[in-house]
């Protein structure tokens, strides 16, 4: 078991300046991220832990449907990008670069071309390999005219992009629905988010059918119409409200941010790059993206009820729990036992708050502010009971806690409540 | 438990062409990597699993000494790189780019400047935070004149780079020795590699003391003098053999590749970028790199005894074990039990070889070729014994196996041998 110590781990955050985004202010001031330049951010230790947990969560869910993780280079050659005519159509958002030999390349914002080329260049795969699902989680680049709201619209961002290859259209539709279900599972079931799936125009990526996943957000960056009756909706920018049941009185229109998108691409890329079946037919493709780094501010905006404290789903909080100890109990076996019991039960890391020069109230406040869901205090109560049945003070995740509940628990009771 | 199926997971590799590097040929032809362009490679599913395991191994070891994981942007601004006078001195190996506003940046090959700026810009950290150890594992770039040997000298590569900040020189020396010990632990103890630590010239990065970690390699890319008596050595390019004990008869000179390096940097960067103690003294820095993506071919070259089969330490093999089943046993409870028992004992993933159209000998050969260390066969032997005490055929990792050992084991015996 690795013990992370609060005295060492929690970097002071930086001043949030004047941004309109509450989530961005929270992430800057609580040491989740740091601004490096225009639209460029570092993840600090707290933010990095959340990003790593999001990546792992997505890996597990995608592996469960047989998707295979790869990583493709960031640099994409101009001739590759010209094959589906996107070198020019991506416009000024494409970061362009020349190597020492004058060869033109771009910092890829997405990888339809490169992934399709990969499938075209490998020896023909056997029929049993299809549908072939290939994905990566890598840095992507977009030279935004006006980067804003921190990670929400940055110039370097982390995206999970999955590409599927099927032998025919029906197969592609089945794959599309299957991956959409997994997206629901990740965002709704695992992360517990209020998420809205709406139809969207495929746009520059091409194809026939596209959906986006949106979270409510006050920044007016995007917006959707959504019908509470039939559960369908569309993007505000695509025109008047459209819902499947036609009951326009059940349609609400509100401000959101996009966190994921899905496309049935058809054969645009497979034809252009020669990714073919054994019978020389172009493979039917879909693509699926999740904005891993933009999920962080989108979730913080959705869940943080106060401007002062970061809130995240316990599954992806930087630590699953923190243990606050007094100086007296620092080297006590009870501290060791509490840490190891929590570590066995919870897989997201345990933080030992050893900042004994600060009082316990201040430390609870500090841990709440950085978004630790469960706090166990080994303080006066524990010191008094240590030789009988030791008690701790336990602060469960907010959604479980009851105001009038006793704070004094045995370690066993804490473990049972975690389940 | 996620079951990975061989029928879906193993992508055919591509033709290795004419490279001199046996490791590179093995990685291309067995579907670990794919060439995208000059010095640019994709990791395919098998290679990606090894890379992910290497990253996780390094994370665990660095967390154990309190190092904190972050990630910094790939794009570094020209003014930042001019502060320690490296924009020009890095020369033509620096990939340079301009954004839409004409701002000059580079694709960073390393991050001394950016990490030092981070420490300089955050609010002053308390004394207890030192030594401050910050690291990342991110893509780095170098516009090599002549990329070669695949991942060994590629233009985009994955590097773990750790930066340490101490309040004084003694602290920096202690930190340096502590991290060097962890490097020994990762490379020698955990991965079991034959690794040589030698002194090196600090070069362009600056500083006073530097070491490199080398693995034996036939490609003549690099070379070292190493004394078997005192265990010290130096780089061949730095001149005649130097060893601490002066017993030159115990010095051997041989061809190697570098997989890690460490530097005591002093205050070059902290002075230039203003990373100061509360008393306004520049912090004492060290930096430490591990070439994550070049470790893959370096290890394969060291361990693969035949040109036909990839060999890796079991800890980072793409799967910890594979289970081969016949069609008859495909849905048998014995298969389920074997998979779940292995999965509980080994944390690196279990591959189910469900390619029932191929005979068992062919499948064993295929799994050995891609470097699976442990193979359990549920074949004729199991079918015969399934209603008594079921037996399997077990092929342990090569180093444990004895030619004349019986191949017939009970599942319990297999589990005990794994330990």
Short mmCIF file of N, CA, C and O in Angstrom, two decimals, chain A residues 2 4 7-14 34-36 40-45 48-49 52 63 68-75 92-93 95-97 99-101 105 107 114 117-118 121-125 128-132 139 141 143-145 155-156 355 357, chain B residues 2 4 7-13 34-36 40-45 48-49 52 63 68-75 92-93 95-97 99-101 105 107 114 117-118 121-125 128-132 139 141 143-145 155-156 355 357:
data_model
loop_
_atom_site.label_atom_id
_atom_site.label_comp_id
_atom_site.label_asym_id
_atom_site.label_seq_id
_atom_site.Cartn_x
_atom_site.Cartn_y
_atom_site.Cartn_z
N UNK A 2 0.63 2.15 -0.95
CA UNK A 2 1.31 3.44 -0.97
C UNK A 2 0.47 4.43 -0.16
O UNK A 2 -0.72 4.58 -0.39
N UNK A 4 -0.22 8.22 0.56
CA UNK A 4 -0.01 9.58 0.06
C UNK A 4 -0.19 10.54 1.23
O UNK A 4 -1.21 10.48 1.92
N UNK A 7 0.73 16.46 3.65
CA UNK A 7 1.77 17.48 3.88
C UNK A 7 2.67 17.66 2.67
O UNK A 7 3.29 18.68 2.49
N UNK A 8 2.73 16.62 1.82
CA UNK A 8 3.59 16.68 0.65
C UNK A 8 2.79 16.79 -0.64
O UNK A 8 3.27 17.34 -1.63
N UNK A 9 1.61 16.23 -0.65
CA UNK A 9 0.94 16.02 -1.93
C UNK A 9 0.14 17.21 -2.43
O UNK A 9 -0.02 17.40 -3.63
N UNK A 10 -0.39 18.01 -1.51
CA UNK A 10 -1.33 19.05 -1.93
C UNK A 10 -0.59 20.34 -2.28
O UNK A 10 -0.16 21.09 -1.41
N UNK A 11 -0.41 20.59 -3.58
CA UNK A 11 0.23 21.81 -4.06
C UNK A 11 -0.75 22.97 -3.92
O UNK A 11 -1.93 22.83 -4.20
N UNK A 12 -0.25 24.13 -3.50
CA UNK A 12 -1.09 25.32 -3.50
C UNK A 12 -1.55 25.61 -4.92
O UNK A 12 -0.78 25.47 -5.86
N UNK A 13 -2.78 26.03 -5.06
CA UNK A 13 -3.29 26.38 -6.39
C UNK A 13 -2.86 27.78 -6.77
O UNK A 13 -2.17 28.47 -6.02
N UNK A 14 -3.27 28.20 -7.97
CA UNK A 14 -2.92 29.54 -8.41
C UNK A 14 -4.17 30.41 -8.50
O UNK A 14 -5.29 29.92 -8.43
N UNK A 34 -2.90 24.06 -14.01
CA UNK A 34 -2.11 25.29 -14.02
C UNK A 34 -2.02 25.78 -15.47
O UNK A 34 -1.81 24.98 -16.38
N UNK A 35 -2.20 27.07 -15.66
CA UNK A 35 -2.14 27.60 -17.03
C UNK A 35 -0.69 27.81 -17.45
O UNK A 35 0.09 28.48 -16.77
N UNK A 36 -0.33 27.27 -18.62
CA UNK A 36 1.03 27.38 -19.14
C UNK A 36 1.11 28.46 -20.22
O UNK A 36 2.12 29.14 -20.36
N UNK A 40 -3.32 26.45 -23.07
CA UNK A 40 -2.45 25.32 -22.74
C UNK A 40 -2.37 25.15 -21.22
O UNK A 40 -2.05 26.11 -20.51
N UNK A 41 -2.60 23.95 -20.74
CA UNK A 41 -2.68 23.69 -19.30
C UNK A 41 -1.87 22.47 -18.89
O UNK A 41 -1.80 21.49 -19.63
N UNK A 42 -1.28 22.57 -17.69
CA UNK A 42 -0.71 21.38 -17.05
C UNK A 42 -1.74 20.79 -16.10
O UNK A 42 -2.51 21.53 -15.48
N UNK A 43 -1.74 19.48 -15.99
CA UNK A 43 -2.49 18.83 -14.91
C UNK A 43 -1.56 18.71 -13.72
O UNK A 43 -0.47 18.15 -13.82
N UNK A 44 -2.00 19.24 -12.58
CA UNK A 44 -1.25 19.08 -11.33
C UNK A 44 -1.64 17.74 -10.70
O UNK A 44 -2.54 17.06 -11.19
N UNK A 45 -0.97 17.34 -9.61
CA UNK A 45 -1.20 15.98 -9.08
C UNK A 45 -2.68 15.62 -8.85
O UNK A 45 -3.10 14.52 -9.21
N UNK A 48 -4.33 15.24 -12.31
CA UNK A 48 -3.77 14.09 -13.01
C UNK A 48 -4.39 12.78 -12.50
O UNK A 48 -4.68 11.87 -13.29
N UNK A 49 -4.61 12.71 -11.19
CA UNK A 49 -5.22 11.49 -10.63
C UNK A 49 -6.64 11.29 -11.18
O UNK A 49 -7.05 10.17 -11.47
N UNK A 52 -6.30 10.15 -14.84
CA UNK A 52 -5.89 8.75 -14.90
C UNK A 52 -7.05 7.81 -14.57
O UNK A 52 -7.19 6.73 -15.15
N UNK A 63 -12.89 -2.34 -23.05
CA UNK A 63 -12.37 -3.71 -23.12
C UNK A 63 -13.52 -4.71 -23.00
O UNK A 63 -13.47 -5.79 -23.58
N UNK A 68 -9.98 -2.63 -28.72
CA UNK A 68 -8.55 -2.80 -28.51
C UNK A 68 -7.85 -1.46 -28.44
O UNK A 68 -8.03 -0.61 -29.32
N UNK A 69 -7.04 -1.30 -27.40
CA UNK A 69 -6.36 -0.02 -27.18
C UNK A 69 -5.05 0.03 -27.96
O UNK A 69 -4.25 -0.89 -27.91
N UNK A 70 -4.84 1.13 -28.64
CA UNK A 70 -3.60 1.37 -29.38
C UNK A 70 -3.16 2.79 -29.08
O UNK A 70 -3.81 3.51 -28.34
N UNK A 71 -2.01 3.23 -29.64
CA UNK A 71 -1.82 4.67 -29.75
C UNK A 71 -1.11 4.99 -31.04
O UNK A 71 -0.18 4.31 -31.46
N UNK A 72 -1.64 6.02 -31.68
CA UNK A 72 -1.13 6.44 -32.98
C UNK A 72 -0.39 7.77 -32.81
O UNK A 72 -0.68 8.52 -31.88
N UNK A 73 0.58 8.06 -33.70
CA UNK A 73 1.36 9.29 -33.55
C UNK A 73 0.50 10.55 -33.61
O UNK A 73 -0.57 10.56 -34.23
N UNK A 74 1.00 11.61 -33.01
CA UNK A 74 0.36 12.92 -33.06
C UNK A 74 0.59 13.57 -34.43
O UNK A 74 -0.28 14.25 -34.95
N UNK A 75 1.76 13.35 -35.01
CA UNK A 75 2.09 13.97 -36.30
C UNK A 75 1.44 13.19 -37.44
O UNK A 75 1.66 11.99 -37.59
N UNK A 92 -7.99 26.80 -40.52
CA UNK A 92 -6.93 27.36 -39.69
C UNK A 92 -6.87 26.69 -38.32
O UNK A 92 -5.97 26.99 -37.53
N UNK A 93 -7.81 25.80 -38.01
CA UNK A 93 -7.74 25.13 -36.69
C UNK A 93 -6.67 24.05 -36.66
O UNK A 93 -6.32 23.56 -35.60
N UNK A 95 -3.11 22.78 -36.60
CA UNK A 95 -1.73 23.19 -36.34
C UNK A 95 -0.83 22.53 -37.38
O UNK A 95 -0.74 21.31 -37.44
N UNK A 96 -0.12 23.33 -38.20
CA UNK A 96 0.72 22.76 -39.26
C UNK A 96 2.20 22.94 -38.94
O UNK A 96 2.59 23.94 -38.35
N UNK A 97 2.99 21.97 -39.34
CA UNK A 97 4.42 21.96 -38.99
C UNK A 97 5.21 21.36 -40.14
O UNK A 97 4.67 20.55 -40.91
N UNK A 99 8.95 19.37 -41.00
CA UNK A 99 10.14 18.79 -40.37
C UNK A 99 11.41 19.33 -41.05
O UNK A 99 11.34 20.18 -41.93
N UNK A 100 12.57 18.87 -40.63
CA UNK A 100 13.84 19.41 -41.14
C UNK A 100 14.03 19.19 -42.64
O UNK A 100 14.86 19.84 -43.26
N UNK A 101 13.26 18.24 -43.20
CA UNK A 101 13.34 18.01 -44.64
C UNK A 101 12.26 18.78 -45.41
O UNK A 101 12.09 18.55 -46.61
N UNK A 105 3.34 18.38 -42.10
CA UNK A 105 2.53 17.51 -41.24
C UNK A 105 1.60 18.38 -40.41
O UNK A 105 1.74 19.61 -40.39
N UNK A 107 -0.46 18.55 -36.36
CA UNK A 107 -0.70 17.95 -35.05
C UNK A 107 -2.16 17.51 -35.08
O UNK A 107 -3.07 18.34 -35.08
N UNK A 114 -5.64 8.24 -40.01
CA UNK A 114 -4.52 7.40 -39.59
C UNK A 114 -4.98 6.01 -39.18
O UNK A 114 -4.32 5.01 -39.47
N UNK A 117 -5.92 4.10 -42.36
CA UNK A 117 -4.68 3.68 -43.03
C UNK A 117 -4.06 2.47 -42.34
O UNK A 117 -3.57 1.55 -42.99
N UNK A 118 -4.11 2.47 -41.00
CA UNK A 118 -3.58 1.33 -40.25
C UNK A 118 -4.28 0.04 -40.67
O UNK A 118 -3.62 -0.96 -40.98
N UNK A 121 -3.30 -0.98 -44.15
CA UNK A 121 -1.92 -1.42 -44.36
C UNK A 121 -1.58 -2.76 -43.70
O UNK A 121 -0.68 -3.45 -44.14
N UNK A 122 -2.28 -3.12 -42.62
CA UNK A 122 -2.00 -4.42 -41.99
C UNK A 122 -2.45 -5.52 -42.94
O UNK A 122 -3.32 -5.30 -43.78
N UNK A 123 -1.87 -6.72 -42.83
CA UNK A 123 -2.35 -7.82 -43.68
C UNK A 123 -3.85 -7.99 -43.45
O UNK A 123 -4.35 -7.68 -42.38
N UNK A 124 -4.58 -8.45 -44.48
CA UNK A 124 -6.03 -8.59 -44.33
C UNK A 124 -6.37 -9.40 -43.08
O UNK A 124 -5.76 -10.43 -42.81
N UNK A 125 -7.27 -8.89 -42.27
CA UNK A 125 -7.66 -9.58 -41.05
C UNK A 125 -8.73 -10.62 -41.38
O UNK A 125 -9.53 -10.44 -42.29
N UNK A 128 -13.44 -13.31 -38.62
CA UNK A 128 -13.80 -13.38 -37.21
C UNK A 128 -13.37 -12.13 -36.44
O UNK A 128 -13.85 -11.88 -35.34
N UNK A 129 -12.42 -11.35 -36.99
CA UNK A 129 -11.93 -10.15 -36.30
C UNK A 129 -12.98 -9.03 -36.31
O UNK A 129 -12.87 -8.07 -35.55
N UNK A 130 -13.98 -9.11 -37.19
CA UNK A 130 -14.94 -8.01 -37.31
C UNK A 130 -16.15 -8.22 -36.41
O UNK A 130 -16.55 -9.35 -36.20
N UNK A 131 -16.78 -7.16 -35.86
CA UNK A 131 -16.35 -5.78 -36.01
C UNK A 131 -15.01 -5.56 -35.32
O UNK A 131 -14.77 -6.08 -34.24
N UNK A 132 -14.17 -4.75 -35.96
CA UNK A 132 -12.86 -4.41 -35.43
C UNK A 132 -13.01 -3.07 -34.72
O UNK A 132 -13.40 -2.08 -35.34
N UNK A 139 -3.25 12.89 -26.74
CA UNK A 139 -3.36 14.33 -26.88
C UNK A 139 -3.75 14.70 -28.30
O UNK A 139 -3.17 14.18 -29.25
N UNK A 141 -4.89 18.24 -30.85
CA UNK A 141 -4.58 19.67 -30.96
C UNK A 141 -5.57 20.38 -31.86
O UNK A 141 -5.99 19.84 -32.89
N UNK A 143 -5.97 24.57 -33.14
CA UNK A 143 -5.49 25.95 -32.99
C UNK A 143 -6.69 26.89 -32.90
O UNK A 143 -6.99 27.65 -33.82
N UNK A 144 -7.37 26.86 -31.78
CA UNK A 144 -8.57 27.67 -31.53
C UNK A 144 -8.26 29.15 -31.70
O UNK A 144 -7.25 29.63 -31.20
N UNK A 145 -9.15 29.87 -32.38
CA UNK A 145 -9.02 31.32 -32.50
C UNK A 145 -9.07 31.94 -31.11
O UNK A 145 -8.31 32.85 -30.79
N UNK A 155 -6.22 24.32 -26.47
CA UNK A 155 -5.60 24.02 -27.76
C UNK A 155 -4.95 22.63 -27.78
O UNK A 155 -4.78 22.04 -28.82
N UNK A 156 -4.57 22.13 -26.61
CA UNK A 156 -4.16 20.72 -26.49
C UNK A 156 -5.17 20.06 -25.57
O UNK A 156 -5.48 20.60 -24.50
N UNK A 355 -0.93 16.84 8.43
CA UNK A 355 -0.59 18.27 8.65
C UNK A 355 -0.96 18.64 10.09
O UNK A 355 -1.87 19.44 10.34
N UNK A 357 0.21 20.41 12.31
CA UNK A 357 0.30 21.78 12.81
C UNK A 357 -1.01 22.54 12.63
O UNK A 357 -1.23 23.57 13.27
N UNK B 2 -12.52 -9.30 -17.27
CA UNK B 2 -12.62 -9.15 -18.73
C UNK B 2 -11.84 -10.29 -19.37
O UNK B 2 -10.68 -10.50 -19.06
N UNK B 4 -10.12 -11.60 -22.63
CA UNK B 4 -9.63 -11.18 -23.95
C UNK B 4 -9.56 -12.41 -24.82
O UNK B 4 -8.97 -13.42 -24.43
N UNK B 7 -9.10 -14.89 -30.74
CA UNK B 7 -9.69 -14.85 -32.08
C UNK B 7 -9.93 -13.41 -32.52
O UNK B 7 -10.00 -13.12 -33.71
N UNK B 8 -10.06 -12.50 -31.57
CA UNK B 8 -10.33 -11.10 -31.90
C UNK B 8 -9.12 -10.22 -31.65
O UNK B 8 -8.95 -9.18 -32.28
N UNK B 9 -8.31 -10.59 -30.67
CA UNK B 9 -7.33 -9.62 -30.15
C UNK B 9 -6.03 -9.57 -30.94
O UNK B 9 -5.35 -8.55 -30.98
N UNK B 10 -5.64 -10.70 -31.52
CA UNK B 10 -4.30 -10.73 -32.11
C UNK B 10 -4.33 -10.27 -33.56
O UNK B 10 -4.73 -10.98 -34.46
N UNK B 11 -3.90 -9.03 -33.79
CA UNK B 11 -3.83 -8.47 -35.13
C UNK B 11 -2.61 -9.06 -35.84
O UNK B 11 -1.54 -9.19 -35.25
N UNK B 12 -2.79 -9.37 -37.13
CA UNK B 12 -1.62 -9.80 -37.91
C UNK B 12 -0.60 -8.68 -37.94
O UNK B 12 -0.95 -7.51 -38.06
N UNK B 13 0.67 -9.03 -37.83
CA UNK B 13 1.73 -8.02 -37.91
C UNK B 13 2.02 -7.66 -39.35
O UNK B 13 1.40 -8.17 -40.28
N UNK B 34 3.40 -0.63 -35.52
CA UNK B 34 3.18 -0.45 -36.96
C UNK B 34 3.83 0.86 -37.38
O UNK B 34 3.70 1.86 -36.67
N UNK B 35 4.54 0.84 -38.51
CA UNK B 35 5.18 2.08 -38.95
C UNK B 35 4.20 2.98 -39.67
O UNK B 35 3.52 2.57 -40.61
N UNK B 36 4.13 4.25 -39.25
CA UNK B 36 3.22 5.22 -39.83
C UNK B 36 3.96 6.14 -40.80
O UNK B 36 3.41 6.56 -41.81
N UNK B 40 8.05 7.36 -37.12
CA UNK B 40 6.76 7.49 -36.42
C UNK B 40 6.05 6.13 -36.39
O UNK B 40 5.88 5.49 -37.43
N UNK B 41 5.65 5.71 -35.19
CA UNK B 41 5.09 4.37 -35.01
C UNK B 41 3.79 4.40 -34.20
O UNK B 41 3.66 5.19 -33.26
N UNK B 42 2.87 3.52 -34.57
CA UNK B 42 1.70 3.25 -33.73
C UNK B 42 2.01 2.05 -32.85
O UNK B 42 2.70 1.12 -33.28
N UNK B 43 1.50 2.08 -31.63
CA UNK B 43 1.48 0.87 -30.81
C UNK B 43 0.21 0.12 -31.11
O UNK B 43 -0.88 0.67 -30.99
N UNK B 44 0.34 -1.15 -31.49
CA UNK B 44 -0.83 -2.00 -31.69
C UNK B 44 -1.22 -2.60 -30.34
O UNK B 44 -0.50 -2.42 -29.35
N UNK B 45 -2.36 -3.32 -30.27
CA UNK B 45 -2.86 -3.76 -28.95
C UNK B 45 -1.82 -4.47 -28.08
O UNK B 45 -1.74 -4.19 -26.88
N UNK B 48 0.76 -1.86 -26.93
CA UNK B 48 0.13 -0.89 -26.03
C UNK B 48 -0.02 -1.45 -24.61
O UNK B 48 0.18 -0.75 -23.63
N UNK B 49 -0.35 -2.75 -24.54
CA UNK B 49 -0.49 -3.36 -23.20
C UNK B 49 0.84 -3.35 -22.46
O UNK B 49 0.89 -3.10 -21.26
N UNK B 52 1.52 0.26 -21.35
CA UNK B 52 0.67 0.62 -20.20
C UNK B 52 1.19 -0.02 -18.92
O UNK B 52 1.13 0.59 -17.84
N UNK B 63 5.63 6.70 -6.93
CA UNK B 63 4.71 7.09 -5.85
C UNK B 63 5.27 6.67 -4.49
O UNK B 63 5.06 7.34 -3.49
N UNK B 68 5.18 13.05 -7.47
CA UNK B 68 3.83 13.38 -7.85
C UNK B 68 3.69 13.45 -9.36
O UNK B 68 4.47 14.11 -10.03
N UNK B 69 2.66 12.77 -9.87
CA UNK B 69 2.48 12.68 -11.31
C UNK B 69 1.68 13.87 -11.83
O UNK B 69 0.64 14.21 -11.28
N UNK B 70 2.16 14.48 -12.88
CA UNK B 70 1.47 15.60 -13.53
C UNK B 70 1.51 15.34 -15.03
O UNK B 70 2.04 14.33 -15.47
N UNK B 71 0.89 16.24 -15.83
CA UNK B 71 1.29 16.27 -17.23
C UNK B 71 1.32 17.69 -17.73
O UNK B 71 0.44 18.47 -17.43
N UNK B 72 2.37 17.99 -18.46
CA UNK B 72 2.59 19.33 -18.98
C UNK B 72 2.38 19.31 -20.48
O UNK B 72 2.53 18.26 -21.11
N UNK B 73 2.01 20.46 -21.07
CA UNK B 73 1.74 20.49 -22.51
C UNK B 73 2.95 20.10 -23.35
O UNK B 73 4.10 20.27 -22.94
N UNK B 74 2.69 19.62 -24.55
CA UNK B 74 3.73 19.30 -25.51
C UNK B 74 4.29 20.59 -26.12
O UNK B 74 5.48 20.68 -26.39
N UNK B 75 3.43 21.58 -26.34
CA UNK B 75 3.86 22.84 -26.96
C UNK B 75 4.56 23.73 -25.95
O UNK B 75 3.99 24.06 -24.90
N UNK B 92 18.73 21.78 -34.81
CA UNK B 92 17.71 21.34 -35.77
C UNK B 92 16.91 20.15 -35.25
O UNK B 92 15.96 19.71 -35.90
N UNK B 93 17.26 19.63 -34.08
CA UNK B 93 16.47 18.50 -33.57
C UNK B 93 15.14 18.97 -32.96
O UNK B 93 14.25 18.17 -32.69
N UNK B 95 11.62 20.34 -33.13
CA UNK B 95 10.50 20.57 -34.05
C UNK B 95 9.90 21.93 -33.73
O UNK B 95 9.41 22.13 -32.61
N UNK B 96 9.90 22.86 -34.69
CA UNK B 96 9.36 24.19 -34.43
C UNK B 96 8.06 24.42 -35.17
O UNK B 96 7.88 23.91 -36.28
N UNK B 97 7.17 25.20 -34.56
CA UNK B 97 5.83 25.40 -35.11
C UNK B 97 5.37 26.81 -34.79
O UNK B 97 5.83 27.39 -33.79
N UNK B 99 1.76 29.17 -34.33
CA UNK B 99 0.30 29.09 -34.28
C UNK B 99 -0.31 30.13 -35.22
O UNK B 99 0.41 30.84 -35.92
N UNK B 100 -1.64 30.24 -35.24
CA UNK B 100 -2.33 31.12 -36.19
C UNK B 100 -1.99 32.58 -35.98
O UNK B 100 -2.20 33.41 -36.87
N UNK B 101 -1.47 32.92 -34.78
CA UNK B 101 -1.09 34.30 -34.53
C UNK B 101 0.41 34.52 -34.79
O UNK B 101 0.94 35.57 -34.45
N UNK B 105 6.60 28.22 -31.22
CA UNK B 105 6.65 27.21 -30.15
C UNK B 105 7.45 26.01 -30.66
O UNK B 105 7.75 25.92 -31.85
N UNK B 107 7.74 21.50 -30.25
CA UNK B 107 7.23 20.25 -29.66
C UNK B 107 8.32 19.79 -28.71
O UNK B 107 9.40 19.38 -29.13
N UNK B 114 9.74 24.00 -18.58
CA UNK B 114 8.33 24.11 -18.24
C UNK B 114 8.04 23.71 -16.80
O UNK B 114 7.23 24.31 -16.11
N UNK B 117 9.33 26.48 -14.53
CA UNK B 117 8.39 27.60 -14.57
C UNK B 117 7.16 27.30 -13.71
O UNK B 117 6.64 28.18 -13.01
N UNK B 118 6.68 26.05 -13.77
CA UNK B 118 5.53 25.66 -12.95
C UNK B 118 5.81 25.92 -11.47
O UNK B 118 5.01 26.55 -10.77
N UNK B 121 5.91 29.59 -10.72
CA UNK B 121 4.66 30.34 -10.82
C UNK B 121 3.64 29.99 -9.75
O UNK B 121 2.77 30.80 -9.43
N UNK B 122 3.69 28.77 -9.22
CA UNK B 122 2.74 28.42 -8.15
C UNK B 122 3.09 29.25 -6.92
O UNK B 122 4.23 29.68 -6.75
N UNK B 123 2.10 29.47 -6.02
CA UNK B 123 2.43 30.19 -4.79
C UNK B 123 3.55 29.45 -4.07
O UNK B 123 3.68 28.23 -4.21
N UNK B 124 4.39 30.18 -3.31
CA UNK B 124 5.52 29.52 -2.65
C UNK B 124 5.02 28.32 -1.84
O UNK B 124 4.04 28.42 -1.11
N UNK B 125 5.69 27.19 -2.00
CA UNK B 125 5.31 25.98 -1.28
C UNK B 125 5.96 25.99 0.11
O UNK B 125 7.05 26.52 0.28
N UNK B 128 7.95 21.99 4.22
CA UNK B 128 7.69 20.55 4.35
C UNK B 128 7.51 19.88 2.99
O UNK B 128 7.57 18.66 2.88
N UNK B 129 7.17 20.67 1.93
CA UNK B 129 6.94 20.08 0.60
C UNK B 129 8.24 19.60 -0.05
O UNK B 129 8.21 18.84 -1.03
N UNK B 130 9.39 20.05 0.45
CA UNK B 130 10.67 19.71 -0.19
C UNK B 130 11.27 18.45 0.43
O UNK B 130 11.12 18.25 1.62
N UNK B 131 11.98 17.63 -0.36
CA UNK B 131 12.17 17.77 -1.79
C UNK B 131 10.85 17.60 -2.55
O UNK B 131 10.05 16.71 -2.21
N UNK B 132 10.69 18.43 -3.55
CA UNK B 132 9.50 18.38 -4.40
C UNK B 132 9.86 17.54 -5.62
O UNK B 132 10.79 17.89 -6.34
N UNK B 139 4.40 12.15 -24.43
CA UNK B 139 5.08 12.07 -25.72
C UNK B 139 6.07 13.21 -25.85
O UNK B 139 5.76 14.35 -25.52
N UNK B 141 9.32 14.79 -28.55
CA UNK B 141 9.62 14.87 -29.99
C UNK B 141 11.06 15.27 -30.23
O UNK B 141 11.60 16.12 -29.53
N UNK B 143 13.40 15.89 -33.90
CA UNK B 143 13.44 15.79 -35.36
C UNK B 143 14.77 15.19 -35.78
O UNK B 143 15.64 15.86 -36.32
N UNK B 144 14.92 13.89 -35.54
CA UNK B 144 16.15 13.16 -35.85
C UNK B 144 16.49 13.28 -37.33
O UNK B 144 15.63 13.14 -38.19
N UNK B 145 17.78 13.51 -37.63
CA UNK B 145 18.24 13.51 -39.02
C UNK B 145 17.99 12.14 -39.64
O UNK B 145 17.55 12.03 -40.78
N UNK B 155 11.03 9.66 -33.88
CA UNK B 155 10.88 11.12 -33.78
C UNK B 155 9.82 11.51 -32.74
O UNK B 155 9.84 12.60 -32.21
N UNK B 156 8.87 10.61 -32.48
CA UNK B 156 7.97 10.79 -31.34
C UNK B 156 8.22 9.63 -30.40
O UNK B 156 8.29 8.48 -30.85
N UNK B 355 -9.31 -19.97 -30.70
CA UNK B 355 -9.16 -20.20 -32.15
C UNK B 355 -9.27 -21.69 -32.45
O UNK B 355 -8.30 -22.34 -32.87
N UNK B 357 -10.46 -23.52 -34.64
CA UNK B 357 -10.22 -24.08 -35.98
C UNK B 357 -8.74 -24.46 -36.18
O UNK B 357 -8.41 -25.23 -37.08
#
